[in-house]
Short mmCIF file of N, CA, C and O and ligand atoms in Angstrom, two decimals:
data_model
loop_
_atom_site.label_atom_id
_atom_site.label_comp_id
_atom_site.label_asym_id
_atom_site.label_seq_id
_atom_site.Cartn_x
_atom_site.Cartn_y
_atom_site.Cartn_z
N MET A 163 111.59 135.23 106.99
CA MET A 163 110.86 136.03 105.99
C MET A 163 110.16 135.08 105.00
O MET A 163 110.71 134.00 104.75
N PRO A 164 109.10 135.52 104.46
CA PRO A 164 108.32 134.59 103.58
C PRO A 164 109.00 134.40 102.26
O PRO A 164 109.48 135.33 101.64
N LYS A 165 109.00 133.18 101.83
CA LYS A 165 109.59 132.81 100.50
C LYS A 165 108.56 133.12 99.43
O LYS A 165 107.35 132.81 99.66
N CYS A 166 108.97 133.55 98.32
CA CYS A 166 108.06 133.66 97.23
C CYS A 166 107.72 132.29 96.71
O CYS A 166 108.62 131.42 96.64
N ALA A 167 106.51 132.07 96.45
CA ALA A 167 106.13 130.79 95.88
C ALA A 167 106.77 130.58 94.51
O ALA A 167 106.73 131.44 93.67
N LYS A 168 107.37 129.47 94.41
CA LYS A 168 108.02 129.18 93.13
C LYS A 168 106.96 128.91 92.06
O LYS A 168 105.97 128.27 92.29
N GLN A 169 107.22 129.51 90.93
CA GLN A 169 106.32 129.29 89.86
C GLN A 169 106.34 127.81 89.41
O GLN A 169 107.50 127.31 89.16
N LYS A 170 105.20 127.23 89.32
CA LYS A 170 105.20 125.83 88.94
C LYS A 170 105.54 125.70 87.48
O LYS A 170 104.91 126.38 86.65
N ARG A 171 106.43 124.78 87.19
CA ARG A 171 106.73 124.51 85.79
C ARG A 171 105.70 123.61 85.19
O ARG A 171 105.17 122.75 85.95
N LEU A 172 105.46 123.80 83.95
CA LEU A 172 104.48 122.92 83.32
C LEU A 172 105.18 121.58 83.15
O LEU A 172 106.32 121.51 82.74
N ASP A 173 104.42 120.54 83.43
CA ASP A 173 105.01 119.24 83.35
C ASP A 173 104.95 118.78 81.83
O ASP A 173 103.97 118.66 81.24
N HIS A 174 106.16 118.55 81.39
CA HIS A 174 106.22 118.08 79.95
C HIS A 174 105.82 116.69 79.75
O HIS A 174 105.53 116.29 78.70
N THR A 175 105.90 115.98 80.85
CA THR A 175 105.54 114.50 80.65
C THR A 175 104.14 114.28 81.19
O THR A 175 103.88 113.57 82.06
N LYS A 176 103.25 114.98 80.51
CA LYS A 176 101.81 114.93 81.00
C LYS A 176 101.21 113.55 80.82
O LYS A 176 100.22 113.24 81.47
N SER A 177 101.79 112.75 79.99
CA SER A 177 101.20 111.37 79.80
C SER A 177 101.34 110.62 81.06
O SER A 177 100.53 109.64 81.32
N HIS A 178 102.23 110.99 81.95
CA HIS A 178 102.33 110.26 83.22
C HIS A 178 101.15 110.43 84.14
O HIS A 178 100.88 109.66 85.04
N SER A 179 100.46 111.55 83.89
CA SER A 179 99.37 111.87 84.79
C SER A 179 98.10 111.13 84.39
O SER A 179 97.10 111.16 85.06
N LYS A 180 98.16 110.43 83.26
CA LYS A 180 96.93 109.74 82.83
C LYS A 180 96.62 108.63 83.80
O LYS A 180 97.41 107.87 84.17
N SER A 181 95.41 108.66 84.24
CA SER A 181 95.02 107.61 85.19
C SER A 181 93.98 106.71 84.55
O SER A 181 93.25 107.07 83.70
N PHE A 182 93.98 105.51 85.05
CA PHE A 182 93.09 104.53 84.44
C PHE A 182 91.72 104.76 85.10
O PHE A 182 91.47 104.72 86.27
N ILE A 183 90.75 105.04 84.20
CA ILE A 183 89.43 105.49 84.70
C ILE A 183 88.66 104.37 85.42
O ILE A 183 87.76 104.66 86.19
N PHE A 184 89.00 103.17 85.16
CA PHE A 184 88.27 102.05 85.77
C PHE A 184 88.98 101.50 86.99
O PHE A 184 88.73 100.46 87.47
N LYS A 185 89.92 102.27 87.46
CA LYS A 185 90.71 101.85 88.67
C LYS A 185 89.72 101.45 89.80
O LYS A 185 88.72 102.18 90.06
N ASN A 186 89.99 100.42 90.43
CA ASN A 186 89.21 99.94 91.55
C ASN A 186 87.81 99.45 91.16
O ASN A 186 86.96 99.25 92.01
N LEU A 187 87.55 99.35 89.88
CA LEU A 187 86.29 98.86 89.39
C LEU A 187 86.31 97.45 88.86
O LEU A 187 85.37 96.73 88.74
N ILE A 188 87.51 97.12 88.35
CA ILE A 188 87.66 95.85 87.64
C ILE A 188 88.36 94.82 88.50
O ILE A 188 89.40 95.15 89.17
N HIS A 189 87.84 93.62 88.55
CA HIS A 189 88.45 92.60 89.41
C HIS A 189 89.04 91.50 88.59
O HIS A 189 88.55 91.23 87.46
N CYS A 190 90.02 90.86 89.10
CA CYS A 190 90.69 89.80 88.41
C CYS A 190 89.70 88.63 88.28
O CYS A 190 89.00 88.27 89.24
N GLY A 191 89.69 88.06 87.09
CA GLY A 191 88.83 86.90 86.84
C GLY A 191 89.28 85.61 87.52
O GLY A 191 88.54 84.66 87.62
N VAL A 192 90.54 85.57 87.89
CA VAL A 192 91.08 84.41 88.46
C VAL A 192 90.91 84.36 90.03
O VAL A 192 90.38 83.43 90.61
N CYS A 193 91.34 85.48 90.69
CA CYS A 193 91.32 85.45 92.18
C CYS A 193 90.40 86.49 92.78
O CYS A 193 90.12 86.41 93.91
N GLY A 194 89.83 87.40 91.98
CA GLY A 194 88.89 88.36 92.46
C GLY A 194 89.53 89.64 93.08
O GLY A 194 88.86 90.52 93.53
N CYS A 195 90.84 89.72 93.00
CA CYS A 195 91.54 90.89 93.53
C CYS A 195 91.29 92.08 92.57
O CYS A 195 90.96 91.83 91.38
N LEU A 196 91.55 93.22 93.07
CA LEU A 196 91.44 94.39 92.21
C LEU A 196 92.47 94.41 91.11
O LEU A 196 93.63 94.02 91.36
N ILE A 197 92.11 94.95 89.98
CA ILE A 197 93.03 95.16 88.90
C ILE A 197 93.58 96.55 88.95
O ILE A 197 92.83 97.48 89.02
N GLY A 198 94.87 96.67 88.82
CA GLY A 198 95.49 97.89 88.74
C GLY A 198 96.05 98.16 87.29
O GLY A 198 95.96 97.31 86.49
N SER A 199 96.58 99.40 87.15
CA SER A 199 97.10 99.71 85.82
C SER A 199 98.52 100.19 85.86
O SER A 199 98.90 100.83 86.87
N ALA A 200 99.20 100.07 84.79
CA ALA A 200 100.53 100.58 84.68
C ALA A 200 100.82 100.98 83.21
O ALA A 200 100.40 100.29 82.29
N GLN A 201 101.47 102.12 83.10
CA GLN A 201 101.71 102.61 81.78
C GLN A 201 103.13 102.19 81.32
O GLN A 201 104.09 102.31 82.08
N LYS A 202 103.20 101.66 80.14
CA LYS A 202 104.52 101.22 79.56
C LYS A 202 104.79 101.87 78.29
O LYS A 202 103.90 102.11 77.48
N LYS A 203 106.04 102.09 78.11
CA LYS A 203 106.54 102.64 76.85
C LYS A 203 105.85 104.01 76.53
O LYS A 203 105.71 104.40 75.42
N GLY A 204 105.35 104.66 77.59
CA GLY A 204 104.81 105.99 77.45
C GLY A 204 103.40 106.04 76.88
O GLY A 204 102.76 107.06 76.92
N LYS A 205 102.89 104.90 76.36
CA LYS A 205 101.53 105.05 75.79
C LYS A 205 100.68 103.82 76.03
O LYS A 205 99.43 103.94 76.01
N TYR A 206 101.26 102.63 76.22
CA TYR A 206 100.36 101.51 76.40
C TYR A 206 100.05 101.35 77.90
O TYR A 206 100.90 101.43 78.76
N VAL A 207 98.79 101.20 78.17
CA VAL A 207 98.36 100.99 79.53
C VAL A 207 98.07 99.43 79.70
O VAL A 207 97.29 98.88 78.98
N TYR A 208 98.74 98.92 80.65
CA TYR A 208 98.48 97.47 80.96
C TYR A 208 97.77 97.37 82.30
O TYR A 208 98.02 98.09 83.23
N LEU A 209 96.88 96.36 82.33
CA LEU A 209 96.17 96.06 83.57
C LEU A 209 96.70 94.79 84.17
O LEU A 209 96.94 93.86 83.45
N ASN A 210 96.86 94.84 85.43
CA ASN A 210 97.27 93.57 86.06
C ASN A 210 96.73 93.45 87.46
O ASN A 210 96.52 94.39 88.14
N CYS A 211 96.57 92.20 87.80
CA CYS A 211 96.07 91.82 89.10
C CYS A 211 97.06 92.30 90.20
O CYS A 211 98.22 92.25 90.03
N ASN A 212 96.53 92.70 91.34
CA ASN A 212 97.48 93.09 92.40
C ASN A 212 98.02 91.93 93.20
O ASN A 212 98.86 92.09 94.10
N HIS A 213 97.52 90.75 92.82
CA HIS A 213 98.00 89.49 93.43
C HIS A 213 97.95 89.52 94.93
O HIS A 213 98.87 88.95 95.62
N TYR A 214 96.99 90.16 95.50
CA TYR A 214 96.84 90.35 96.87
C TYR A 214 96.74 89.02 97.63
O TYR A 214 97.32 88.85 98.67
N LYS A 215 96.05 88.14 96.97
CA LYS A 215 95.87 86.79 97.61
C LYS A 215 97.07 85.82 97.38
O LYS A 215 97.09 84.75 97.95
N GLY A 216 97.92 86.22 96.49
CA GLY A 216 99.10 85.51 96.23
C GLY A 216 99.04 84.17 95.48
O GLY A 216 100.04 83.52 95.22
N ASN A 217 97.86 83.77 95.11
CA ASN A 217 97.71 82.48 94.41
C ASN A 217 97.13 82.67 93.06
O ASN A 217 96.29 81.87 92.59
N CYS A 218 97.58 83.72 92.35
CA CYS A 218 96.98 84.07 91.06
C CYS A 218 98.03 84.15 90.00
O CYS A 218 99.11 84.65 90.23
N ASN A 219 97.72 83.56 88.86
CA ASN A 219 98.68 83.59 87.78
C ASN A 219 98.23 84.48 86.59
O ASN A 219 98.70 84.30 85.47
N GLN A 220 97.28 85.34 86.90
CA GLN A 220 96.80 86.25 85.92
C GLN A 220 97.92 87.10 85.37
O GLN A 220 98.70 87.68 86.13
N LYS A 221 98.06 87.18 84.06
CA LYS A 221 99.09 88.07 83.51
C LYS A 221 98.57 89.39 83.09
O LYS A 221 97.33 89.56 83.05
N GLU A 222 99.45 90.33 82.88
CA GLU A 222 99.01 91.68 82.58
C GLU A 222 98.36 91.65 81.18
O GLU A 222 98.71 90.90 80.30
N VAL A 223 97.39 92.59 81.05
CA VAL A 223 96.65 92.62 79.81
C VAL A 223 96.60 94.07 79.28
O VAL A 223 96.50 95.00 80.09
N ASN A 224 96.71 94.25 78.02
CA ASN A 224 96.67 95.56 77.46
C ASN A 224 95.22 96.11 77.66
O ASN A 224 94.25 95.30 77.46
N GLU A 225 95.10 97.35 77.97
CA GLU A 225 93.75 97.85 78.33
C GLU A 225 92.84 97.89 77.06
O GLU A 225 91.58 97.79 77.23
N ASN A 226 93.46 97.83 75.88
CA ASN A 226 92.64 97.75 74.67
C ASN A 226 91.83 96.49 74.59
O ASN A 226 90.83 96.39 73.89
N VAL A 227 92.31 95.47 75.30
CA VAL A 227 91.59 94.19 75.31
C VAL A 227 90.41 94.22 76.22
O VAL A 227 89.37 93.69 75.99
N VAL A 228 90.54 95.05 77.31
CA VAL A 228 89.55 95.04 78.33
C VAL A 228 88.49 96.12 78.11
O VAL A 228 87.30 95.87 78.37
N LEU A 229 88.91 97.24 77.60
CA LEU A 229 87.96 98.39 77.43
C LEU A 229 86.72 98.09 76.64
O LEU A 229 85.64 98.50 77.05
N PRO A 230 86.80 97.41 75.56
CA PRO A 230 85.58 97.03 74.83
C PRO A 230 84.56 96.28 75.69
O PRO A 230 83.37 96.43 75.58
N GLN A 231 85.09 95.37 76.52
CA GLN A 231 84.21 94.63 77.42
C GLN A 231 83.54 95.55 78.42
O GLN A 231 82.35 95.39 78.76
N VAL A 232 84.30 96.55 78.89
CA VAL A 232 83.77 97.44 79.89
C VAL A 232 82.68 98.35 79.24
O VAL A 232 81.58 98.55 79.78
N GLU A 233 82.94 98.78 78.04
CA GLU A 233 82.00 99.59 77.31
C GLU A 233 80.72 98.83 77.09
O GLU A 233 79.63 99.38 77.21
N LYS A 234 80.85 97.57 76.71
CA LYS A 234 79.71 96.69 76.51
C LYS A 234 78.87 96.57 77.76
O LYS A 234 77.64 96.67 77.73
N ALA A 235 79.58 96.36 78.90
CA ALA A 235 78.87 96.20 80.15
C ALA A 235 78.14 97.52 80.59
O ALA A 235 77.06 97.46 81.09
N ILE A 236 78.76 98.65 80.28
CA ILE A 236 78.14 99.90 80.62
C ILE A 236 76.86 100.15 79.73
O ILE A 236 75.84 100.60 80.25
N GLU A 237 77.00 99.77 78.50
CA GLU A 237 75.79 99.82 77.65
C GLU A 237 74.63 98.95 78.20
O GLU A 237 73.48 99.40 78.17
N ALA A 238 75.02 97.88 78.70
CA ALA A 238 74.00 96.96 79.23
C ALA A 238 73.31 97.41 80.42
O ALA A 238 72.21 96.97 80.74
N ILE A 239 73.90 98.33 81.15
CA ILE A 239 73.31 98.82 82.38
C ILE A 239 72.64 100.16 82.22
O ILE A 239 72.37 100.89 83.15
N SER A 240 72.40 100.54 81.00
CA SER A 240 71.68 101.86 80.79
C SER A 240 70.25 101.68 81.33
O SER A 240 69.65 100.61 81.32
N ILE A 241 69.75 102.80 81.85
CA ILE A 241 68.46 102.75 82.56
C ILE A 241 67.34 102.88 81.52
O ILE A 241 67.26 103.77 80.72
N PRO A 242 66.45 101.92 81.56
CA PRO A 242 65.32 101.89 80.65
C PRO A 242 64.34 103.04 80.91
O PRO A 242 64.30 103.52 82.05
N ASP A 243 63.65 103.44 79.91
CA ASP A 243 62.71 104.52 80.10
C ASP A 243 61.67 104.31 81.17
O ASP A 243 61.28 105.24 81.89
N GLU A 244 61.24 103.08 81.27
CA GLU A 244 60.14 102.85 82.20
C GLU A 244 60.49 103.11 83.64
O GLU A 244 59.59 103.45 84.45
N TYR A 245 61.79 103.00 83.97
CA TYR A 245 62.22 103.33 85.38
C TYR A 245 62.25 104.81 85.55
O TYR A 245 61.83 105.30 86.64
N SER A 246 62.79 105.50 84.63
CA SER A 246 62.98 106.98 84.83
C SER A 246 61.60 107.62 84.93
O SER A 246 61.42 108.64 85.57
N ARG A 247 60.59 107.03 84.33
CA ARG A 247 59.29 107.58 84.35
C ARG A 247 58.65 107.60 85.70
O ARG A 247 57.85 108.42 86.12
N ASN A 248 59.00 106.59 86.49
CA ASN A 248 58.48 106.50 87.85
C ASN A 248 58.81 107.65 88.78
O ASN A 248 58.15 107.93 89.72
N PHE A 249 59.89 108.27 88.39
CA PHE A 249 60.36 109.43 89.26
C PHE A 249 60.05 110.75 88.61
O PHE A 249 60.42 111.76 89.17
N GLY A 250 59.39 110.70 87.48
CA GLY A 250 59.07 111.94 86.85
C GLY A 250 58.01 112.71 87.53
O GLY A 250 57.80 113.83 87.39
ZN1 ZN B 463 94.30 87.73 90.32
#
């Protein structure tokens, strides 16, 4: 006989579901491997090299150190007016 679907409980630890938006976009400056993220103490997000190549001594970095650089880079790649006009 069919089971009733259990009502999903709301997850009280929703901070765990926070994902790093630049996942798979940032590479290690030392070895070029992808940078992953890990949450510590419930609120700090640290980024660290996946050490896939095994010869990297890059240490974990607080995302607050990296995010301003990313924002700067995104500003730098905004599309100038002259390009968008070509498709108008
Ligand atoms: Zn690395």
